[in-house]
C-alpha positions as a printed Julia matrix, in Angstrom:
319×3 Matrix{Float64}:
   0.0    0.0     0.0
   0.67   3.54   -0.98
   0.11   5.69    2.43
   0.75   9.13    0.68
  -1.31   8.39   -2.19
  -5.34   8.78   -2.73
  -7.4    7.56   -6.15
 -10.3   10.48   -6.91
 -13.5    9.62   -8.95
 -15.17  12.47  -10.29
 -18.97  12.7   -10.55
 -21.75  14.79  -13.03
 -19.98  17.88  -14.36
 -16.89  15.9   -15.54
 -18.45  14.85  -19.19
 -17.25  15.84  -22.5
 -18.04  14.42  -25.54
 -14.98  12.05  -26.68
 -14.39  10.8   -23.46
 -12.19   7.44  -23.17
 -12.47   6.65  -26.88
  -8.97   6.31  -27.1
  -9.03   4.66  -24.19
 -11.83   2.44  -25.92
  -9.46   1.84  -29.31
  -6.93   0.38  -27.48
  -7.64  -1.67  -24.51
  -9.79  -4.94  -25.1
 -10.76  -4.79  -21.16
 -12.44  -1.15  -21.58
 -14.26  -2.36  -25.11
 -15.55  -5.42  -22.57
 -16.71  -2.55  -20.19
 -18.63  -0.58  -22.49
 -20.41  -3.48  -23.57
 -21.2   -4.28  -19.84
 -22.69  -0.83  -19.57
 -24.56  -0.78  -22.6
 -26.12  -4.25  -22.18
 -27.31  -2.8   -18.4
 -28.06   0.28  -19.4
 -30.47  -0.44  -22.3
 -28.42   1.78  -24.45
 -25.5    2.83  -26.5
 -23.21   3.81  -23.96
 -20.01   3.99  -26.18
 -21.67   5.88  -28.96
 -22.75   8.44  -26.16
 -20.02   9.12  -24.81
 -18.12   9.1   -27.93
 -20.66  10.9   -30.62
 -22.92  12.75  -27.97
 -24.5   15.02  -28.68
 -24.0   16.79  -25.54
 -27.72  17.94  -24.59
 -27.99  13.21  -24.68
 -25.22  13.18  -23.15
 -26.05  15.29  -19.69
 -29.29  14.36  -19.69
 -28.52  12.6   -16.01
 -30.84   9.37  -17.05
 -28.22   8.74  -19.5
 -25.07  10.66  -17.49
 -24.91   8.5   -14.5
 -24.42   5.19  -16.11
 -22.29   6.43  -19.15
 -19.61   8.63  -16.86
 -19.49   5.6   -14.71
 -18.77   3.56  -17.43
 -15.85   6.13  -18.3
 -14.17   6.72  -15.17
 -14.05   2.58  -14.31
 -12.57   2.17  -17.96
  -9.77   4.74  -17.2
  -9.1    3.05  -13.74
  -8.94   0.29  -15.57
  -6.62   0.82  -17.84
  -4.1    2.27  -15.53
  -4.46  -1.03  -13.78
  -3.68  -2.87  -16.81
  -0.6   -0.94  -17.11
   0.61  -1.24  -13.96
  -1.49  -2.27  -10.66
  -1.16   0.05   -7.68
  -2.74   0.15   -4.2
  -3.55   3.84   -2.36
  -4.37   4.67    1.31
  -7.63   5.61    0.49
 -10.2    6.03   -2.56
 -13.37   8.84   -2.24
 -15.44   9.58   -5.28
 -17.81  12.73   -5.88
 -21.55  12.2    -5.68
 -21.91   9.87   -8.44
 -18.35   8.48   -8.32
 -18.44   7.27   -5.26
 -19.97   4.25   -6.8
 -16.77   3.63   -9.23
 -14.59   4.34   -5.63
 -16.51   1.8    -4.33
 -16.03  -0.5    -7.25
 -12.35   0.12   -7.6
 -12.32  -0.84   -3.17
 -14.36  -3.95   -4.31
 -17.13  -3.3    -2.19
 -19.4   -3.4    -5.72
 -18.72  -5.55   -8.75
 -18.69  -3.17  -12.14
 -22.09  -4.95  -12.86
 -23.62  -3.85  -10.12
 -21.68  -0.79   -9.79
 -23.29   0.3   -13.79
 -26.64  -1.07  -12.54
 -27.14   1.27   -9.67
 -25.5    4.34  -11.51
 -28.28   3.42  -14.17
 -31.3    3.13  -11.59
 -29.98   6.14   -9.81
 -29.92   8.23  -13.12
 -33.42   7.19  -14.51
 -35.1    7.88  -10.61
 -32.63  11.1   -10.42
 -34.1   12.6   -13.73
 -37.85  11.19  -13.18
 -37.92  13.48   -9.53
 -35.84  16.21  -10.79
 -38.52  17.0   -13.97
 -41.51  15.96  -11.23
 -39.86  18.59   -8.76
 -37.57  21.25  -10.43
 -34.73  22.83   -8.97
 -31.29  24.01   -9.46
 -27.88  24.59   -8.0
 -25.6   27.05   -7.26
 -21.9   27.55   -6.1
 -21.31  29.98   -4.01
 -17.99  31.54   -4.17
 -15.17  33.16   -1.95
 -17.06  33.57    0.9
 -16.41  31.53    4.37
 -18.53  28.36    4.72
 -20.36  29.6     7.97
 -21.47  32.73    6.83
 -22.85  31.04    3.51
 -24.79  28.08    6.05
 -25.92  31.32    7.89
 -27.23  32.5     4.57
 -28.78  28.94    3.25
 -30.42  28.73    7.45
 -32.15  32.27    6.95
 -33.44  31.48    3.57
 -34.86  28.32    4.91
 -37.05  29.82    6.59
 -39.11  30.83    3.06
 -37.3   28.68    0.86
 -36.54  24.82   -0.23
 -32.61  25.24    0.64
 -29.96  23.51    1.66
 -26.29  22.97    1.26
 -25.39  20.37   -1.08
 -21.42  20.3    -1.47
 -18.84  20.99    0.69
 -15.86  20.99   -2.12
 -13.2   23.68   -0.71
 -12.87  26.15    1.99
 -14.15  28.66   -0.13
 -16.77  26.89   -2.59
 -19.94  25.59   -1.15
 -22.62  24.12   -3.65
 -26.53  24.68   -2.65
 -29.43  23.19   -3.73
 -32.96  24.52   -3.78
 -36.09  25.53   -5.72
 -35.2   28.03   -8.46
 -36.88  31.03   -6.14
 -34.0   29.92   -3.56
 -31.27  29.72   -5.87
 -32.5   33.36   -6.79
 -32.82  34.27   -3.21
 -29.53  33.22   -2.51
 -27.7   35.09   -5.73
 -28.8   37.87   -4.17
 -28.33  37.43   -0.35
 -24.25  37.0    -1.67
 -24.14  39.81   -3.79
 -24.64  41.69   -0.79
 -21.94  40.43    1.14
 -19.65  40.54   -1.79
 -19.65  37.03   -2.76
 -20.57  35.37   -6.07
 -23.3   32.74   -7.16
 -22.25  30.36  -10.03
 -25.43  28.73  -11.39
 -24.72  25.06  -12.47
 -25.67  23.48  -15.87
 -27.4   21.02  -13.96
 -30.95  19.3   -14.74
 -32.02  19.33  -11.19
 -31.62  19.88   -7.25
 -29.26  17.51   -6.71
 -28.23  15.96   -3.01
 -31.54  17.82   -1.64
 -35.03  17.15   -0.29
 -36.09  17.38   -3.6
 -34.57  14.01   -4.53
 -36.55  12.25   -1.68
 -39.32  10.83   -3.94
 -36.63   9.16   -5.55
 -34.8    7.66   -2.28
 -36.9    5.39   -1.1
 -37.2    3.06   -5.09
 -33.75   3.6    -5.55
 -33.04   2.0    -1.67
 -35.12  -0.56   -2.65
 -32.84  -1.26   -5.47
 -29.33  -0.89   -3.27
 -31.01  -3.74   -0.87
 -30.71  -6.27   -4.23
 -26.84  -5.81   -4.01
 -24.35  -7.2    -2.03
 -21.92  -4.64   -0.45
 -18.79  -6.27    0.17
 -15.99  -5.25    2.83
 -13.45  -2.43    1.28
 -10.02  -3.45    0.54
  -8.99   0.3     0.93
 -10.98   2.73    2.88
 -13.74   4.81    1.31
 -13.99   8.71    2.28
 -17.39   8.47    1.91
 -19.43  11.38    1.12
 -22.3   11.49    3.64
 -19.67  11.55    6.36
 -16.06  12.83    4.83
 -14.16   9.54    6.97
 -13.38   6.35    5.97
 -15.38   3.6     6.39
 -14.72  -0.31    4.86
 -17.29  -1.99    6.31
 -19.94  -2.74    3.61
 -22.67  -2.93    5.59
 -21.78   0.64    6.9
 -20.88   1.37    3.12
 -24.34   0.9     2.03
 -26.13   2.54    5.06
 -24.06   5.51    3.46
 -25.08   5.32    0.03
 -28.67   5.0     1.46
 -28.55   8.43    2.62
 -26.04  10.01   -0.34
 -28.8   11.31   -2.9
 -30.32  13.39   -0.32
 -27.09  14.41    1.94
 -24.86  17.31    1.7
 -21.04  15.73    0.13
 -18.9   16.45    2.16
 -16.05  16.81    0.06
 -13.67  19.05    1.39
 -13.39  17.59    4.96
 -12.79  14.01    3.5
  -9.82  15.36    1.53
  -8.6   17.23    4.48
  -8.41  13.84    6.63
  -6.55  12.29    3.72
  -4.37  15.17    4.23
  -4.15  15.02    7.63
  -3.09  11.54    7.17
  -0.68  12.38    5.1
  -1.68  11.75    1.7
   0.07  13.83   -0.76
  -0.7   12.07   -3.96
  -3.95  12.36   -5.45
  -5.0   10.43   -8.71
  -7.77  11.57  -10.59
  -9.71   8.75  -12.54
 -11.67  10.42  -15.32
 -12.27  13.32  -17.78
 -11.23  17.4   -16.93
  -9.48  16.94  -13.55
 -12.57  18.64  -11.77
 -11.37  17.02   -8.58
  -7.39  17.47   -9.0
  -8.59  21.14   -9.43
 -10.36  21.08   -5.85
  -7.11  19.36   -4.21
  -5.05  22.4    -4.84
  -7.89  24.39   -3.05
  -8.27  22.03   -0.14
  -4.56  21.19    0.16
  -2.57  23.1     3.56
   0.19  23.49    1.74
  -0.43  23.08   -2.63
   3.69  23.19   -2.55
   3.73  19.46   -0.98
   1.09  17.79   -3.22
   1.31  16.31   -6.56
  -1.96  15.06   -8.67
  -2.28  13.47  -11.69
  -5.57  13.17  -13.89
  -5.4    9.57  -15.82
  -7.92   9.93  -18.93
  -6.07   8.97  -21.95
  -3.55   6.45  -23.05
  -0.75   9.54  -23.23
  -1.6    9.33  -19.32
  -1.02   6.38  -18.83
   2.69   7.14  -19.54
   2.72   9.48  -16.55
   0.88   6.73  -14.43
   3.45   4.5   -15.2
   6.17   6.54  -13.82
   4.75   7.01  -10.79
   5.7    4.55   -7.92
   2.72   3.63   -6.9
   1.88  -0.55   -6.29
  -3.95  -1.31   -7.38
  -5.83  -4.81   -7.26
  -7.86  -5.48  -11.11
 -11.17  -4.46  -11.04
């Protein structure tokens, strides 16, 4: 094991169009995977997420199963190259379920088939209850929680991500996201509206909890190899039965991003590898990081990647 190093799974927001094809051309185990993920998903997952268009693409139903697909095919191929083990493994909102797959508390089946129930519920409840999201920007996290308490008072609020010290993500109706632009603005901070299709890790998403519980309870969560930051809770946790309590509360619970990293830090982690398109959470690191100077990261996504993987000295079971 690898005590200073970390493996990141990003979540929604991480898509672009192209992603892993090359990835796709040349690795017979990631062609494999994309067939898994089509045959659960009940569509083209390969064609999606190489050919969008983008507007299919984000459309969460088809999203959550097809990024999954994506981030466990570039794990994968870095493990083909050469296997490595970390300290720990945490995965944003939708990939914690490839962390959890790359701990081997899931299989990849049943990794792609929750990521594919949780999309279709997801996008049924967000277009049955709209919302939106916004990040709210360079201002402390208690005087924004001050902001989101006081608005709850009127509004369907609450905070949704924790990413960095200074970015906090809330969810809401689209009269509280309003509420809240302007609330900031006149304490000089900033609201970033997301290109999201609904109110993601809110009480909004509670009509889909319950059917997509029902679904977690028809898969077996095994004990982690590594520990999982997990989201609901930012520490680690490896034993499955704890694991899927967790993800039993993750579509409506505030990720807490940002204090998970810090106990990796803490811990002293200062290798982070980011599995998956954009480096989204590699970005964050740098943000959540004591001291940026100490901490490399590297974003795995292609096979000229790969070449960097390799030279790290890092020693990861298959998956």
């Amino acid at each position: 094991m690898n005590a200073d190093s970390m493996f990141l799974f990003p979540g929604q927001g991480s898509q672009v169009v192209g992603m892993a094809r090359d990835l796709h051309d040349r690795f017979a185990s990631v062609r494999d995977l994309f067939t898994c993920a089509s045959d659960i998903a009940g569509f083209d997952v390969a064609a999606t997420c190489f050919e969008g268009p983008m507007e299919t693409l984000t459309e969460t139903r088809n999203l959550q199963p097809a990024l999954t697909a994506v981030v466990l095919a570039c794990y994968r191929a870095a493990v083909e190259t050469r296997a490595a083990e970390p300290a720990f493994v945490a995965g944003h909102s939708l990939g914690e379920y490839a962390a959890l797959a790359a701990a081997g508390v899931l299989t990849v089946e049943d990794c792609l088939k929750l990521t594919t129930a949780r999309g279709r519920l997801m996008q049924a409840q967000a277009e049955a209850n709209p919302g939106a999201m916004g990040a709210v920007l360079k201002l402390a996290p208690e005087i924004v929680a001050q902001i989101v308490e006081e608005l709850a008072e009127e509004h369907l609020i609450c905070l949704a991500n924790f990413n960095t010290p200074e970015q906090l993500v809330v969810s809401g109706s689209e009269a509280a996201i309003e509420a809240l632009t302007e609330k900031v603005s006149e304490v000089r901070g900033r609201v970033r509206k997301l290109k999201v299709s609904g109110a993601w890790h809110s009480p909004l998403m509670k009509g889909a909890e319950t059917p997509f519980n029902d679904v977690i309870d028809t898969v077996t969560f095994a004990d982690a190899r590594i520990p999982v930051l997990m989201n609901v809770t930012g520490t680690p946790e490896q034993d499955g039965s704890a694991i899927k309590e967790n993800m039993k509360r993750q579509m409506c619970s505030g990720v807490r991003w940002c204090p998970a990293l810090q106990y990796a830090w803490d811990e002293g982690v200062r290798r982070f590898v980011e599995f998956g398109p954009k480096g989204v959470l590699a970005k964050m690191m740098k943000a959540i990081a004591a001291d940026p100077g100490q901490m490399e990261t590297l974003v795995v996504d292609n096979p000229e990647k790969l070449e960097n993987w390799s030279a790290w000295e890092l020693t990861t079971p298959a998956v």
